[in-house]
PDB file of C-alpha atoms in Angstrom:
ATOM      1  CA  MET B  26      66.996  83.951  35.870  1.00  0.00           C
ATOM      2  CA  ASN B  27      69.032  84.340  38.493  1.00  0.00           C
ATOM      3  CA  PRO B  28      72.184  86.304  37.788  1.00  0.00           C
ATOM      4  CA  ASP B  29      74.357  82.745  37.618  1.00  0.00           C
ATOM      5  CA  SER B  30      72.018  81.225  35.220  1.00  0.00           C
ATOM      6  CA  LYS B  31      72.397  84.593  33.036  1.00  0.00           C
ATOM      7  CA  ASN B  32      76.167  83.973  33.510  1.00  0.00           C
ATOM      8  CA  PHE B  33      75.956  80.843  32.391  1.00  0.00           C
ATOM      9  CA  LEU B  34      74.216  81.644  29.569  1.00  0.00           C
ATOM     10  CA  LYS B  35      76.342  83.817  28.074  1.00  0.00           C
ATOM     11  CA  GLN B  36      79.279  81.748  28.466  1.00  0.00           C
ATOM     12  CA  LEU B  37      77.720  79.019  26.603  1.00  0.00           C
ATOM     13  CA  VAL B  38      76.329  80.834  23.828  1.00  0.00           C
ATOM     14  CA  GLU B  39      79.520  82.799  23.516  1.00  0.00           C
ATOM     15  CA  THR B  40      81.989  80.054  23.215  1.00  0.00           C
ATOM     16  CA  PRO B  41      82.822  79.144  19.697  1.00  0.00           C
ATOM     17  CA  SER B  42      81.864  75.503  18.226  1.00  0.00           C
ATOM     18  CA  PRO B  43      81.236  75.584  15.023  1.00  0.00           C
ATOM     19  CA  SER B  44      80.471  71.892  13.667  1.00  0.00           C
ATOM     20  CA  GLY B  45      83.256  69.407  14.224  1.00  0.00           C
ATOM     21  CA  TYR B  46      84.573  71.431  16.811  1.00  0.00           C
ATOM     22  CA  GLU B  47      82.470  71.438  19.686  1.00  0.00           C
ATOM     23  CA  HIS B  48      85.216  70.513  22.686  1.00  0.00           C
ATOM     24  CA  HIS B  49      85.566  73.978  24.251  1.00  0.00           C
ATOM     25  CA  VAL B  50      81.664  74.643  24.526  1.00  0.00           C
ATOM     26  CA  GLN B  51      81.201  70.726  25.767  1.00  0.00           C
ATOM     27  CA  LYS B  52      83.887  71.151  28.419  1.00  0.00           C
ATOM     28  CA  LEU B  53      82.043  74.139  29.640  1.00  0.00           C
ATOM     29  CA  VAL B  54      78.930  72.225  30.140  1.00  0.00           C
ATOM     30  CA  ARG B  55      80.669  68.983  31.571  1.00  0.00           C
ATOM     31  CA  ASP B  56      81.841  71.363  34.248  1.00  0.00           C
ATOM     32  CA  ARG B  57      78.274  72.991  34.936  1.00  0.00           C
ATOM     33  CA  ILE B  58      76.639  69.960  35.457  1.00  0.00           C
ATOM     34  CA  ALA B  59      79.023  67.991  36.980  1.00  0.00           C
ATOM     35  CA  PRO B  60      78.109  69.039  40.615  1.00  0.00           C
ATOM     36  CA  TRP B  61      74.024  67.978  40.207  1.00  0.00           C
ATOM     37  CA  CYS B  62      74.989  64.302  38.483  1.00  0.00           C
ATOM     38  CA  ASP B  63      76.419  60.962  39.648  1.00  0.00           C
ATOM     39  CA  SER B  64      78.646  60.571  36.323  1.00  0.00           C
ATOM     40  CA  VAL B  65      79.247  62.673  33.896  1.00  0.00           C
ATOM     41  CA  ARG B  66      80.953  61.090  29.914  1.00  0.00           C
ATOM     42  CA  THR B  67      81.438  62.499  26.732  1.00  0.00           C
ATOM     43  CA  ASP B  68      81.314  59.641  23.993  1.00  0.00           C
ATOM     44  CA  VAL B  69      83.119  59.125  21.021  1.00  0.00           C
ATOM     45  CA  MET B  70      80.688  61.053  19.215  1.00  0.00           C
ATOM     46  CA  GLY B  71      81.218  64.423  21.716  1.00  0.00           C
ATOM     47  CA  ASN B  72      77.747  63.671  23.173  1.00  0.00           C
ATOM     48  CA  VAL B  73      78.333  65.087  26.939  1.00  0.00           C
ATOM     49  CA  SER B  74      75.682  63.157  29.281  1.00  0.00           C
ATOM     50  CA  GLY B  75      75.187  63.692  32.815  1.00  0.00           C
ATOM     51  CA  VAL B  76      72.973  61.074  35.238  1.00  0.00           C
ATOM     52  CA  ARG B  77      71.547  61.834  38.493  1.00  0.00           C
ATOM     53  CA  ASN B  78      70.268  58.772  40.806  1.00  0.00           C
ATOM     54  CA  PRO B  79      70.172  56.470  37.248  1.00  0.00           C
ATOM     55  CA  ASP B  80      67.177  54.054  39.071  1.00  0.00           C
ATOM     56  CA  GLY B  81      64.964  57.052  39.225  1.00  0.00           C
ATOM     57  CA  LYS B  82      61.760  57.213  37.836  1.00  0.00           C
ATOM     58  CA  PRO B  83      60.264  58.990  35.966  1.00  0.00           C
ATOM     59  CA  ARG B  84      63.242  59.107  33.629  1.00  0.00           C
ATOM     60  CA  VAL B  85      63.719  62.554  32.061  1.00  0.00           C
ATOM     61  CA  MET B  86      66.539  63.786  29.492  1.00  0.00           C
ATOM     62  CA  LEU B  87      67.245  67.605  28.444  1.00  0.00           C
ATOM     63  CA  ALA B  88      68.668  67.211  25.069  1.00  0.00           C
ATOM     64  CA  GLY B  89      70.187  70.287  22.694  1.00  0.00           C
ATOM     65  CA  HIS B  90      73.156  70.815  20.239  1.00  0.00           C
ATOM     66  CA  CYS B  91      76.025  72.746  21.082  1.00  0.00           C
ATOM     67  CA  ASP B  92      77.416  73.255  17.677  1.00  0.00           C
ATOM     68  CA  GLN B  93      77.015  76.493  15.573  1.00  0.00           C
ATOM     69  CA  ILE B  94      77.618  77.482  12.025  1.00  0.00           C
ATOM     70  CA  GLY B  95      80.640  78.760  10.797  1.00  0.00           C
ATOM     71  CA  PHE B  96      83.482  78.828   8.311  1.00  0.00           C
ATOM     72  CA  ILE B  97      86.883  76.818   7.508  1.00  0.00           C
ATOM     73  CA  VAL B  98      89.710  78.391   5.925  1.00  0.00           C
ATOM     74  CA  ASN B  99      90.637  77.232   2.421  1.00  0.00           C
ATOM     75  CA  TYR B 100      92.606  79.473   0.607  1.00  0.00           C
ATOM     76  CA  ILE B 101      94.868  82.486   1.340  1.00  0.00           C
ATOM     77  CA  THR B 102      95.706  85.246  -1.249  1.00  0.00           C
ATOM     78  CA  ASP B 103      98.747  87.082  -1.676  1.00  0.00           C
ATOM     79  CA  ASP B 104      97.404  89.582  -0.185  1.00  0.00           C
ATOM     80  CA  GLY B 105      96.590  88.151   3.448  1.00  0.00           C
ATOM     81  CA  PHE B 106      92.914  87.654   2.377  1.00  0.00           C
ATOM     82  CA  LEU B 107      90.759  84.564   3.835  1.00  0.00           C
ATOM     83  CA  HIS B 108      88.577  82.488   1.372  1.00  0.00           C
ATOM     84  CA  VAL B 109      87.116  80.221   3.212  1.00  0.00           C
ATOM     85  CA  ASP B 110      84.116  77.261   2.957  1.00  0.00           C
ATOM     86  CA  PRO B 111      80.916  76.862   5.303  1.00  0.00           C
ATOM     87  CA  ILE B 112      80.621  74.786   7.906  1.00  0.00           C
ATOM     88  CA  GLY B 113      76.336  74.308   8.275  1.00  0.00           C
ATOM     89  CA  GLY B 114      74.051  76.702   6.414  1.00  0.00           C
ATOM     90  CA  VAL B 115      75.777  79.932   6.054  1.00  0.00           C
ATOM     91  CA  ASP B 116      73.927  82.593   4.012  1.00  0.00           C
ATOM     92  CA  PRO B 117      76.496  84.768   1.980  1.00  0.00           C
ATOM     93  CA  VAL B 118      74.105  87.723   2.405  1.00  0.00           C
ATOM     94  CA  VAL B 119      73.772  87.442   6.040  1.00  0.00           C
ATOM     95  CA  ALA B 120      77.633  86.421   6.351  1.00  0.00           C
ATOM     96  CA  THR B 121      78.921  89.884   4.488  1.00  0.00           C
ATOM     97  CA  SER B 122      80.170  92.257   6.992  1.00  0.00           C
ATOM     98  CA  GLN B 123      79.651  90.187   9.970  1.00  0.00           C
ATOM     99  CA  ARG B 124      82.738  90.388  12.656  1.00  0.00           C
ATOM    100  CA  ALA B 125      84.478  86.901  12.513  1.00  0.00           C
ATOM    101  CA  LEU B 126      86.575  84.485  14.970  1.00  0.00           C
ATOM    102  CA  ILE B 127      88.853  81.923  13.627  1.00  0.00           C
ATOM    103  CA  MET B 128      89.858  79.357  15.853  1.00  0.00           C
ATOM    104  CA  THR B 129      94.087  78.807  15.359  1.00  0.00           C
ATOM    105  CA  ARG B 130      96.411  76.447  17.342  1.00  0.00           C
ATOM    106  CA  GLY B 131      97.556  80.033  19.018  1.00  0.00           C
ATOM    107  CA  GLY B 132      94.201  81.447  19.834  1.00  0.00           C
ATOM    108  CA  MET B 133      91.625  83.037  18.804  1.00  0.00           C
ATOM    109  CA  VAL B 134      92.096  85.759  15.898  1.00  0.00           C
ATOM    110  CA  PRO B 135      89.524  88.325  14.776  1.00  0.00           C
ATOM    111  CA  GLY B 136      88.566  89.027  12.255  1.00  0.00           C
ATOM    112  CA  VAL B 137      85.662  90.882   9.295  1.00  0.00           C
ATOM    113  CA  ILE B 138      83.894  89.133   6.485  1.00  0.00           C
ATOM    114  CA  GLY B 139      84.117  91.195   3.476  1.00  0.00           C
ATOM    115  CA  ARG B 140      83.292  91.509  -0.633  1.00  0.00           C
ATOM    116  CA  LYS B 141      84.197  93.395  -3.415  1.00  0.00           C
ATOM    117  CA  ALA B 142      83.614  97.046  -2.329  1.00  0.00           C
ATOM    118  CA  ILE B 143      80.391  98.204  -3.983  1.00  0.00           C
ATOM    119  CA  HIS B 144      81.752 100.923  -5.924  1.00  0.00           C
ATOM    120  CA  LEU B 145      84.157  98.286  -7.697  1.00  0.00           C
ATOM    121  CA  MET B 146      81.038  96.582  -8.779  1.00  0.00           C
ATOM    122  CA  ASP B 147      79.737  97.243 -12.164  1.00  0.00           C
ATOM    123  CA  GLU B 148      75.496  96.990 -12.413  1.00  0.00           C
ATOM    124  CA  ASP B 149      75.596  93.286 -12.885  1.00  0.00           C
ATOM    125  CA  ASP B 150      77.490  92.533  -9.851  1.00  0.00           C
ATOM    126  CA  ARG B 151      75.819  94.700  -7.679  1.00  0.00           C
ATOM    127  CA  LYS B 152      72.181  92.828  -8.646  1.00  0.00           C
ATOM    128  CA  LYS B 153      73.884  89.304  -7.697  1.00  0.00           C
ATOM    129  CA  VAL B 154      73.691  87.740  -4.313  1.00  0.00           C
ATOM    130  CA  PRO B 155      76.703  86.797  -3.452  1.00  0.00           C
ATOM    131  CA  LYS B 156      78.103  83.306  -2.982  1.00  0.00           C
ATOM    132  CA  MET B 157      80.656  81.962  -0.345  1.00  0.00           C
ATOM    133  CA  HIS B 158      83.757  82.249  -3.061  1.00  0.00           C
ATOM    134  CA  ASP B 159      82.674  85.921  -3.528  1.00  0.00           C
ATOM    135  CA  LEU B 160      83.794  86.598   0.648  1.00  0.00           C
ATOM    136  CA  TYR B 161      86.857  86.686   2.438  1.00  0.00           C
ATOM    137  CA  VAL B 162      87.948  87.060   5.885  1.00  0.00           C
ATOM    138  CA  ASP B 163      90.378  90.306   6.395  1.00  0.00           C
ATOM    139  CA  ILE B 164      92.168  90.016   9.520  1.00  0.00           C
ATOM    140  CA  GLY B 165      94.367  93.162   9.251  1.00  0.00           C
ATOM    141  CA  VAL B 166      97.401  91.624   7.397  1.00  0.00           C
ATOM    142  CA  SER B 167      98.429  92.471   3.437  1.00  0.00           C
ATOM    143  CA  LYS B 168     100.996  89.539   2.649  1.00  0.00           C
ATOM    144  CA  LYS B 169     100.122  85.975   2.598  1.00  0.00           C
ATOM    145  CA  GLU B 170     102.780  84.909   5.074  1.00  0.00           C
ATOM    146  CA  GLU B 171     101.778  87.479   7.538  1.00  0.00           C
ATOM    147  CA  ALA B 172      98.309  85.832   7.818  1.00  0.00           C
ATOM    148  CA  LEU B 173     100.525  82.151   7.745  1.00  0.00           C
ATOM    149  CA  GLU B 174     102.067  83.653  11.051  1.00  0.00           C
ATOM    150  CA  LEU B 175      98.036  83.598  12.523  1.00  0.00           C
ATOM    151  CA  VAL B 176      96.028  81.279  10.917  1.00  0.00           C
ATOM    152  CA  ALA B 177      96.544  77.822   8.950  1.00  0.00           C
ATOM    153  CA  TYR B 178      94.667  75.827   6.597  1.00  0.00           C
ATOM    154  CA  GLY B 179      91.950  73.922   7.696  1.00  0.00           C
ATOM    155  CA  ASP B 180      91.505  76.484  10.860  1.00  0.00           C
ATOM    156  CA  ALA B 181      87.435  76.831  11.719  1.00  0.00           C
ATOM    157  CA  GLY B 182      86.177  79.982  12.421  1.00  0.00           C
ATOM    158  CA  VAL B 183      82.320  81.714  13.666  1.00  0.00           C
ATOM    159  CA  PHE B 184      80.618  84.677  13.299  1.00  0.00           C
ATOM    160  CA  LEU B 185      80.785  87.295  16.037  1.00  0.00           C
ATOM    161  CA  GLN B 186      77.842  88.430  17.713  1.00  0.00           C
ATOM    162  CA  PRO B 187      78.346  88.828  21.730  1.00  0.00           C
ATOM    163  CA  TYR B 188      75.374  88.177  23.979  1.00  0.00           C
ATOM    164  CA  VAL B 189      72.989  91.158  23.715  1.00  0.00           C
ATOM    165  CA  GLU B 190      69.862  91.201  26.093  1.00  0.00           C
ATOM    166  CA  LEU B 191      66.729  92.694  24.858  1.00  0.00           C
ATOM    167  CA  ALA B 192      63.514  93.798  25.871  1.00  0.00           C
ATOM    168  CA  HIS B 193      61.464  91.816  28.225  1.00  0.00           C
ATOM    169  CA  GLY B 194      64.041  89.357  29.408  1.00  0.00           C
ATOM    170  CA  ARG B 195      65.199  88.354  26.018  1.00  0.00           C
ATOM    171  CA  ALA B 196      68.679  87.989  24.518  1.00  0.00           C
ATOM    172  CA  VAL B 197      70.287  87.338  21.372  1.00  0.00           C
ATOM    173  CA  SER B 198      73.673  86.128  20.141  1.00  0.00           C
ATOM    174  CA  MET B 199      75.989  83.987  18.010  1.00  0.00           C
ATOM    175  CA  ALA B 200      74.779  80.466  19.076  1.00  0.00           C
TER     176      ALA B 200
END
């Protein structure tokens, strides 16, 4: 893969886009395909279409989704922890201890997904598979009021996994 394409791929997969909040990645795609298309449009559902040589044969379509799993803030505790509901198929076991980004009006707010510390759990709790309601997002504050200065109820978030190149030209990332 050439460096320009690799850079675009990195931008694409590192742009937060939980389901229902894909506008940033849609703009990235529109801007990328525009130089090669006769027309580019986005419909009311957020589908980005680029057309080149509309009367040409054969007709070829490249399709893909641009959303990813994530979460939405639904409650903030008195000590500033965010409780969240899943957007998509979130596995609470995998989510635990992941870094996170919350998309707010003021920008991105980093955090980490946590749950009750293992040394505070009893024997039965240690054997249970965690549920989403057992998890919280720690954004580094200690009061609800401080959290509300940074995030709002209904803000969406994603799990932060940076683009990493693996062996044999492969890569892994959050999206």
